Tab-separated table of C-alpha atoms in Angstrom:
chain	number	residue	atom	x	y	z
A	50	UNK	CA	67.580	-30.799	-12.026
A	51	UNK	CA	68.217	-33.473	-14.627
A	52	UNK	CA	64.621	-34.619	-14.376
A	53	UNK	CA	63.412	-31.055	-14.806
A	54	UNK	CA	65.623	-30.585	-17.854
A	55	UNK	CA	64.424	-33.842	-19.354
A	56	UNK	CA	60.815	-32.804	-18.882
A	57	UNK	CA	61.437	-29.371	-20.318
A	58	UNK	CA	63.194	-30.897	-23.272
A	59	UNK	CA	60.284	-33.191	-23.942
A	60	UNK	CA	57.771	-30.244	-23.752
A	61	UNK	CA	56.923	-29.240	-27.309
A	62	UNK	CA	57.824	-25.680	-28.156
A	63	UNK	CA	55.662	-23.460	-30.308
A	64	UNK	CA	57.956	-23.722	-33.281
A	65	UNK	CA	57.628	-27.555	-33.402
A	66	UNK	CA	53.781	-27.443	-33.450
A	67	UNK	CA	52.086	-28.213	-36.695
A	68	UNK	CA	49.644	-25.592	-38.080
A	69	UNK	CA	46.683	-27.957	-37.580
A	70	UNK	CA	47.553	-28.560	-33.908
A	71	UNK	CA	48.131	-24.852	-33.290
A	72	UNK	CA	44.674	-23.990	-34.675
A	73	UNK	CA	43.147	-26.750	-32.519
A	74	UNK	CA	44.798	-25.374	-29.354
A	75	UNK	CA	43.620	-21.856	-30.145
A	76	UNK	CA	40.045	-23.091	-30.603
A	77	UNK	CA	40.189	-24.855	-27.225
A	78	UNK	CA	41.484	-21.702	-25.510
A	79	UNK	CA	38.770	-19.564	-27.134
A	80	UNK	CA	36.104	-22.035	-25.987
A	81	UNK	CA	37.352	-21.936	-22.397
A	82	UNK	CA	37.427	-18.137	-22.454
A	83	UNK	CA	33.849	-17.903	-23.751
A	84	UNK	CA	32.614	-20.374	-21.123
A	85	UNK	CA	34.318	-18.377	-18.343
A	86	UNK	CA	32.758	-15.155	-19.637
A	87	UNK	CA	29.330	-16.810	-19.752
A	88	UNK	CA	29.705	-18.010	-16.148
A	89	UNK	CA	30.728	-14.525	-15.013
A	90	UNK	CA	27.696	-13.004	-16.739
A	91	UNK	CA	25.411	-15.474	-15.021
A	92	UNK	CA	26.974	-14.659	-11.642
A	93	UNK	CA	26.476	-10.908	-12.215
A	94	UNK	CA	22.682	-10.407	-12.086
A	95	UNK	CA	20.941	-7.445	-13.658
A	96	UNK	CA	17.655	-5.793	-12.775
A	97	UNK	CA	15.703	-8.023	-15.172
A	98	UNK	CA	16.974	-11.215	-13.514
A	99	UNK	CA	16.411	-10.087	-9.898
A	100	UNK	CA	13.127	-11.453	-8.590
A	101	UNK	CA	13.637	-10.619	-4.909
A	102	UNK	CA	15.815	-8.635	-2.528
A	103	UNK	CA	17.324	-9.689	0.794
A	104	UNK	CA	16.684	-7.188	3.581
A	105	UNK	CA	18.962	-6.610	6.540
A	106	UNK	CA	18.150	-8.809	9.531
A	107	UNK	CA	17.558	-6.883	12.746
A	108	UNK	CA	19.186	-9.667	14.796
A	109	UNK	CA	21.180	-12.838	14.239
A	110	UNK	CA	19.934	-14.974	17.124
A	111	UNK	CA	16.412	-16.338	17.475
A	112	UNK	CA	15.666	-14.823	20.932
A	113	UNK	CA	16.657	-11.349	19.712
A	114	UNK	CA	14.542	-11.777	16.586
A	115	UNK	CA	11.494	-12.578	18.710
A	116	UNK	CA	12.293	-9.638	20.996
A	117	UNK	CA	12.407	-7.305	17.991
A	118	UNK	CA	9.106	-8.751	16.774
A	119	UNK	CA	7.321	-8.014	20.044
A	120	UNK	CA	8.841	-4.525	20.278
A	121	UNK	CA	7.783	-3.682	16.728
A	122	UNK	CA	4.338	-5.133	17.357
A	123	UNK	CA	3.885	-2.954	20.447
A	124	UNK	CA	5.025	0.179	18.613
A	125	UNK	CA	2.829	-0.629	15.622
A	126	UNK	CA	-0.278	-1.197	17.741
A	127	UNK	CA	0.382	2.036	19.655
A	128	UNK	CA	0.671	3.937	16.373
A	129	UNK	CA	-2.516	2.367	15.019
A	130	UNK	CA	-4.429	3.124	18.205
A	131	UNK	CA	-3.200	6.695	18.620
A	132	UNK	CA	-3.544	7.811	15.019
A	133	UNK	CA	-6.814	5.908	14.607
A	134	UNK	CA	-8.340	7.608	17.645
A	135	UNK	CA	-7.197	11.055	16.512
A	136	UNK	CA	-8.492	10.661	12.965
A	137	UNK	CA	-11.824	9.233	14.148
A	138	UNK	CA	-12.301	11.871	16.848
A	139	UNK	CA	-11.547	14.738	14.453
A	140	UNK	CA	-13.830	13.306	11.780
A	141	UNK	CA	-16.758	12.667	14.154
A	142	UNK	CA	-16.626	15.712	16.472
A	143	UNK	CA	-17.989	18.807	14.728
A	144	UNK	CA	-16.229	21.044	17.284
A	145	UNK	CA	-12.899	19.915	15.808
A	146	UNK	CA	-13.819	20.801	12.234
A	147	UNK	CA	-11.255	23.614	12.095
A	148	UNK	CA	-8.183	24.055	9.869
A	149	UNK	CA	-5.753	23.046	12.625
A	150	UNK	CA	-7.493	19.741	13.274
A	151	UNK	CA	-8.071	19.166	9.566
A	152	UNK	CA	-4.308	19.220	9.024
A	153	UNK	CA	-3.875	17.022	12.106
A	154	UNK	CA	-6.296	14.503	10.587
A	155	UNK	CA	-4.199	14.397	7.413
A	156	UNK	CA	-1.035	13.949	9.475
A	157	UNK	CA	-2.572	11.014	11.351
A	158	UNK	CA	-3.543	9.346	8.071
A	159	UNK	CA	-0.023	9.824	6.679
A	160	UNK	CA	1.499	8.374	9.853
A	161	UNK	CA	-0.795	5.355	9.620
A	162	UNK	CA	0.274	4.779	6.038
A	163	UNK	CA	4.006	5.266	6.566
A	164	UNK	CA	4.347	2.915	9.530
A	165	UNK	CA	2.145	0.323	7.800
A	166	UNK	CA	4.497	0.401	4.805
A	167	UNK	CA	7.650	-0.682	6.654
A	168	UNK	CA	6.892	-2.266	10.031
A	169	UNK	CA	4.605	-5.224	9.101
A	170	UNK	CA	7.203	-6.671	6.709
A	171	UNK	CA	9.946	-6.202	9.316
A	172	UNK	CA	7.767	-7.983	11.888
A	173	UNK	CA	7.088	-10.876	9.501
A	174	UNK	CA	10.792	-11.270	8.725
A	175	UNK	CA	11.680	-11.255	12.424
A	176	UNK	CA	8.928	-13.742	13.297
A	177	UNK	CA	9.551	-16.222	10.475
A	178	UNK	CA	13.343	-15.734	10.313
A	179	UNK	CA	13.306	-14.628	6.678
A	180	UNK	CA	14.876	-11.739	4.782
A	181	UNK	CA	13.350	-11.962	1.313
A	182	UNK	CA	11.056	-9.386	-0.268
A	183	UNK	CA	9.855	-9.609	-3.853
A	184	UNK	CA	10.973	-7.115	-6.496
A	185	UNK	CA	7.430	-5.750	-6.882
A	186	UNK	CA	6.901	-5.449	-3.126
A	187	UNK	CA	10.237	-3.656	-2.765
A	188	UNK	CA	9.331	-1.161	-5.498
A	189	UNK	CA	5.917	-0.593	-3.892
A	190	UNK	CA	7.549	-0.081	-0.497
A	191	UNK	CA	9.992	2.467	-1.923
A	192	UNK	CA	7.209	4.375	-3.677
A	193	UNK	CA	4.749	4.401	-0.768
A	194	UNK	CA	7.316	5.318	1.869
A	195	UNK	CA	8.770	8.126	-0.274
A	196	UNK	CA	5.281	9.394	-1.091
A	197	UNK	CA	4.005	9.399	2.490
A	198	UNK	CA	7.202	10.797	4.009
A	199	UNK	CA	7.414	13.618	1.438
A	200	UNK	CA	3.734	14.491	1.817
A	201	UNK	CA	4.120	14.544	5.607
A	202	UNK	CA	7.017	16.993	5.411
A	203	UNK	CA	5.005	19.306	3.147
A	204	UNK	CA	2.019	18.988	5.462
A	205	UNK	CA	4.127	19.955	8.491
A	206	UNK	CA	5.099	23.095	6.584
A	207	UNK	CA	1.419	23.896	6.022
A	208	UNK	CA	0.718	23.334	9.720
A	209	UNK	CA	3.413	25.862	10.635
A	210	UNK	CA	1.789	28.332	8.231
A	211	UNK	CA	-1.591	27.666	9.880
A	212	UNK	CA	-0.160	28.494	13.302
A	213	UNK	CA	1.521	31.605	11.918
A	214	UNK	CA	-1.772	32.920	10.538
A	215	UNK	CA	-3.679	32.003	13.727
A	216	UNK	CA	-1.234	33.860	16.008
A	217	UNK	CA	0.126	36.683	13.852
A	218	UNK	CA	-2.934	37.441	11.682
A	219	UNK	CA	-5.987	36.249	13.627
A	220	UNK	CA	-8.353	38.719	11.934
A	221	UNK	CA	-7.561	37.258	8.504
A	222	UNK	CA	-7.587	33.630	9.629
A	223	UNK	CA	-10.948	32.772	8.073
A	224	UNK	CA	-9.901	34.257	4.736
A	225	UNK	CA	-6.342	32.897	4.480
A	226	UNK	CA	-7.051	29.449	5.926
A	227	UNK	CA	-10.683	28.783	5.063
A	228	UNK	CA	-12.198	25.433	4.218
A	229	UNK	CA	-11.491	25.765	0.492
A	230	UNK	CA	-7.934	26.936	1.111
A	231	UNK	CA	-7.327	24.058	3.547
A	232	UNK	CA	-8.528	21.469	1.053
A	233	UNK	CA	-6.385	22.987	-1.707
A	234	UNK	CA	-3.270	23.149	0.494
A	235	UNK	CA	-3.706	19.564	1.703
A	236	UNK	CA	-4.252	18.345	-1.865
A	237	UNK	CA	-1.079	20.190	-2.910
A	238	UNK	CA	0.887	18.441	-0.146
A	239	UNK	CA	-0.373	14.996	-1.169
A	240	UNK	CA	0.129	15.742	-4.872
A	241	UNK	CA	3.670	17.067	-4.445
A	242	UNK	CA	4.605	14.028	-2.389
A	243	UNK	CA	3.129	11.778	-5.072
A	244	UNK	CA	5.104	13.503	-7.833
A	245	UNK	CA	8.341	13.378	-5.847
A	246	UNK	CA	7.891	9.665	-5.104
A	247	UNK	CA	7.027	8.814	-8.714
A	248	UNK	CA	10.132	10.535	-10.076
A	249	UNK	CA	12.555	8.997	-7.585
A	250	UNK	CA	11.056	5.501	-7.707
A	251	UNK	CA	11.076	5.427	-11.505
A	252	UNK	CA	14.653	6.683	-11.564
A	253	UNK	CA	15.834	4.136	-8.981
A	254	UNK	CA	14.292	1.043	-10.546
A	255	UNK	CA	15.279	2.023	-14.084
A	256	UNK	CA	18.951	1.644	-13.135
A	257	UNK	CA	20.698	-1.656	-13.996
A	258	UNK	CA	21.255	-3.578	-10.758
A	259	UNK	CA	24.365	-5.754	-11.006
A	260	UNK	CA	25.862	-5.739	-7.501
A	261	UNK	CA	23.741	-8.445	-5.953
A	262	UNK	CA	20.351	-8.190	-4.273
A	263	UNK	CA	21.274	-7.588	-0.620
A	264	UNK	CA	19.815	-4.370	0.822
A	265	UNK	CA	21.655	-2.966	3.853
A	266	UNK	CA	18.443	-1.831	5.549
A	267	UNK	CA	15.428	-3.522	7.168
A	268	UNK	CA	13.159	-2.055	4.475
A	269	UNK	CA	13.636	-1.023	0.851
A	270	UNK	CA	14.987	2.504	0.629
A	271	UNK	CA	16.221	4.503	-2.350
A	272	UNK	CA	19.880	5.078	-1.302
A	273	UNK	CA	20.414	1.391	-0.505
A	274	UNK	CA	18.805	0.238	-3.762
A	275	UNK	CA	20.989	2.638	-5.744
A	276	UNK	CA	24.090	1.127	-4.122
A	277	UNK	CA	23.310	-2.065	-6.056
A	278	UNK	CA	23.467	-0.262	-9.397
A	279	UNK	CA	26.485	-0.584	-11.680
A	280	UNK	CA	25.872	2.760	-13.382
A	281	UNK	CA	25.324	6.295	-12.180
A	282	UNK	CA	23.436	8.621	-14.557
A	283	UNK	CA	24.943	11.825	-13.216
A	284	UNK	CA	22.776	14.378	-15.002
A	285	UNK	CA	19.498	12.587	-14.266
A	286	UNK	CA	20.309	12.133	-10.579
A	287	UNK	CA	21.513	15.720	-10.346
A	288	UNK	CA	18.270	17.062	-11.807
A	289	UNK	CA	16.138	14.959	-9.443
A	290	UNK	CA	18.266	15.907	-6.461
A	291	UNK	CA	18.004	19.582	-7.399
A	292	UNK	CA	14.209	19.263	-7.624
A	293	UNK	CA	13.971	17.588	-4.198
A	294	UNK	CA	16.432	19.956	-2.522
A	295	UNK	CA	14.520	22.928	-3.915
A	296	UNK	CA	11.233	21.639	-2.483
A	297	UNK	CA	12.580	20.575	0.905
A	298	UNK	CA	14.718	23.676	1.403
A	299	UNK	CA	11.716	25.835	0.524
A	300	UNK	CA	9.627	24.020	3.136
A	301	UNK	CA	12.413	24.305	5.708
A	302	UNK	CA	12.896	28.039	5.154
A	303	UNK	CA	9.135	28.605	5.260
A	304	UNK	CA	8.856	26.736	8.573
A	305	UNK	CA	11.750	28.651	10.130
A	306	UNK	CA	10.372	32.021	9.019
A	307	UNK	CA	6.899	31.127	10.315
A	308	UNK	CA	8.220	30.275	13.769
A	309	UNK	CA	10.440	33.353	13.911
A	310	UNK	CA	7.343	35.489	13.361
A	311	UNK	CA	5.346	33.374	15.836
A	312	UNK	CA	7.894	33.741	18.642
A	313	UNK	CA	8.184	37.480	18.020
A	314	UNK	CA	4.394	37.833	18.235
A	315	UNK	CA	4.107	35.634	21.332
A	316	UNK	CA	6.832	37.487	23.228
A	317	UNK	CA	4.991	40.774	22.586
A	318	UNK	CA	1.756	39.450	24.132
A	319	UNK	CA	0.972	41.268	27.401
A	320	UNK	CA	-1.000	38.380	28.892
A	321	UNK	CA	0.865	35.464	30.459
A	322	UNK	CA	-2.129	33.226	29.835
A	323	UNK	CA	-2.140	34.178	26.149
A	324	UNK	CA	1.572	33.389	25.817
A	325	UNK	CA	1.076	30.053	27.542
A	326	UNK	CA	-1.827	29.146	25.241
A	327	UNK	CA	0.145	30.114	22.137
A	328	UNK	CA	3.197	28.136	23.216
A	329	UNK	CA	1.091	25.081	24.090
A	330	UNK	CA	-0.352	25.210	20.568
A	331	UNK	CA	2.986	25.588	18.780
A	332	UNK	CA	5.446	23.523	20.818
A	333	UNK	CA	4.013	20.071	19.914
A	334	UNK	CA	4.213	20.881	16.221
A	335	UNK	CA	7.716	22.327	16.648
A	336	UNK	CA	8.835	19.122	18.390
A	337	UNK	CA	7.510	16.963	15.538
A	338	UNK	CA	9.149	19.186	12.904
A	339	UNK	CA	12.479	19.167	14.760
A	340	UNK	CA	12.450	15.375	15.005
A	341	UNK	CA	11.687	14.969	11.302
A	342	UNK	CA	14.265	17.491	10.106
A	343	UNK	CA	17.082	16.372	12.426
A	344	UNK	CA	16.781	12.680	11.555
A	345	UNK	CA	16.469	13.444	7.842
A	346	UNK	CA	19.516	15.716	7.808
A	347	UNK	CA	21.577	13.229	9.808
A	348	UNK	CA	20.606	10.419	7.442
A	349	UNK	CA	21.783	12.138	4.275
A	350	UNK	CA	24.559	14.397	5.623
A	351	UNK	CA	26.325	12.151	8.140
A	352	UNK	CA	30.030	11.520	7.391
A	353	UNK	CA	30.953	8.162	5.897
A	354	UNK	CA	33.480	7.580	8.691
A	355	UNK	CA	30.704	6.962	11.225
A	356	UNK	CA	28.392	5.148	8.834
A	357	UNK	CA	27.676	1.498	9.628
A	358	UNK	CA	24.737	-0.905	9.209
A	359	UNK	CA	23.867	-0.596	12.909
A	360	UNK	CA	23.947	3.206	12.713
A	361	UNK	CA	21.829	3.228	9.543
A	362	UNK	CA	19.214	0.958	11.138
A	363	UNK	CA	19.062	3.082	14.300
A	364	UNK	CA	18.579	6.287	12.326
A	365	UNK	CA	15.997	4.618	10.053
A	366	UNK	CA	13.984	3.568	13.103
A	367	UNK	CA	14.092	7.160	14.352
A	368	UNK	CA	12.494	8.596	11.217
A	369	UNK	CA	10.312	5.689	10.049
A	370	UNK	CA	9.011	3.998	13.217
A	371	UNK	CA	9.224	6.428	16.127
A	372	UNK	CA	7.401	9.534	14.724
A	373	UNK	CA	4.127	7.771	13.791
A	374	UNK	CA	4.010	6.278	17.287
A	375	UNK	CA	4.854	9.407	19.299
A	376	UNK	CA	3.095	12.055	17.186
A	377	UNK	CA	-0.373	11.270	18.632
A	378	UNK	CA	1.033	11.547	22.148
A	379	UNK	CA	2.810	14.831	21.392
A	380	UNK	CA	-0.279	16.437	19.864
A	381	UNK	CA	-2.801	15.251	22.448
A	382	UNK	CA	-0.952	15.455	25.773
A	383	UNK	CA	-1.640	19.208	26.239
A	384	UNK	CA	-4.640	19.588	23.927
A	385	UNK	CA	-7.732	19.577	26.119
A	386	UNK	CA	-10.209	19.762	23.227
A	387	UNK	CA	-8.661	16.768	21.478
A	388	UNK	CA	-8.420	14.747	24.685
A	389	UNK	CA	-12.054	15.509	25.451
A	390	UNK	CA	-13.146	14.363	21.999
A	391	UNK	CA	-11.111	11.150	22.324
A	392	UNK	CA	-12.598	10.399	25.758
A	393	UNK	CA	-16.109	10.961	24.423
A	394	UNK	CA	-15.349	8.636	21.526
A	395	UNK	CA	-14.035	5.929	23.862
A	396	UNK	CA	-17.025	6.271	26.192
A	397	UNK	CA	-19.406	6.028	23.246
A	398	UNK	CA	-17.616	2.922	21.948
A	399	UNK	CA	-17.645	1.179	25.320
A	400	UNK	CA	-21.242	2.156	26.056
A	401	UNK	CA	-22.321	0.870	22.633
A	402	UNK	CA	-20.529	-2.419	23.228
A	403	UNK	CA	-22.096	-2.678	26.685
A	404	UNK	CA	-25.597	-2.093	25.286
A	405	UNK	CA	-25.009	-4.659	22.546
A	406	UNK	CA	-23.862	-7.252	25.067
A	407	UNK	CA	-26.944	-6.618	27.236
A	408	UNK	CA	-29.272	-6.975	24.238
A	409	UNK	CA	-27.571	-10.227	23.259
A	410	UNK	CA	-28.001	-11.621	26.773
A	411	UNK	CA	-31.721	-10.853	26.645
């Protein structure tokens, strides 16, 4: 206690400091405070200083990373093969030049684009044990995925309208869904998806990003990029959300009304064969629409109590990886005309390769 008192007595109090020494101490304190503030600013990056993002790793151990790579590679090749065969068969077979197959061709192209936007980068990260994606590549991934996914949802709505006209108004089918009308409707779907993606991508990457550069998803997605922002422009986000909800709810209501009318018309058909043919035409499309809507609603409306990185990744795989791979199977498994065109295409390809090999041997 005596030592403490002696030390405290020797400590100079503020009233014994000279004015020159007091000013010198204040200058030192101000310098330390400014240096600390400068260090904090450097540790808090903004959108102009971020050159890359870190994506979520699908696995932590090397064997699981390689397993994910091979699984993604198999799914990606299946999607490329299925959608490539459908688009080529529809384009080459004149018997399939009808509105239904024209919309199916557009759907196959959109599926090819959407799965090629996300899966190759995820495969590369799993193979090379990396997580980085450049700022430009992330912005391009956000734009392309939003564009293709939005256009696909609008196109599925048009396909439900096509089935409604074919079943409920067959006499007016050529007038309501002619070649000119099909081209205009498909262009409207692509254009609306493009506009929606442009607005949301520009809004997302105009926000100041100051909460790091780690994205809690295996690809760049708008909600996870916005989590890194330190500001929330309420009115701008509300207007964009209102625009998107208006479009998607309109498509959803249109699809539901189309299928209500379709089922009413099918159940009134006297022929069992006619009902079976109508159901075989509509059920594949209804399965694809149900998968897209259910995964989308669960993604954006799930409660925060069950939200986790593993859950988010599982749901993202359901709406970004699975549909492009299974859509060709769903649409072709009961479609005899499409399967026949695909078999003819495969036979022509193999016969051409066989003839080329024989000519080379000679």
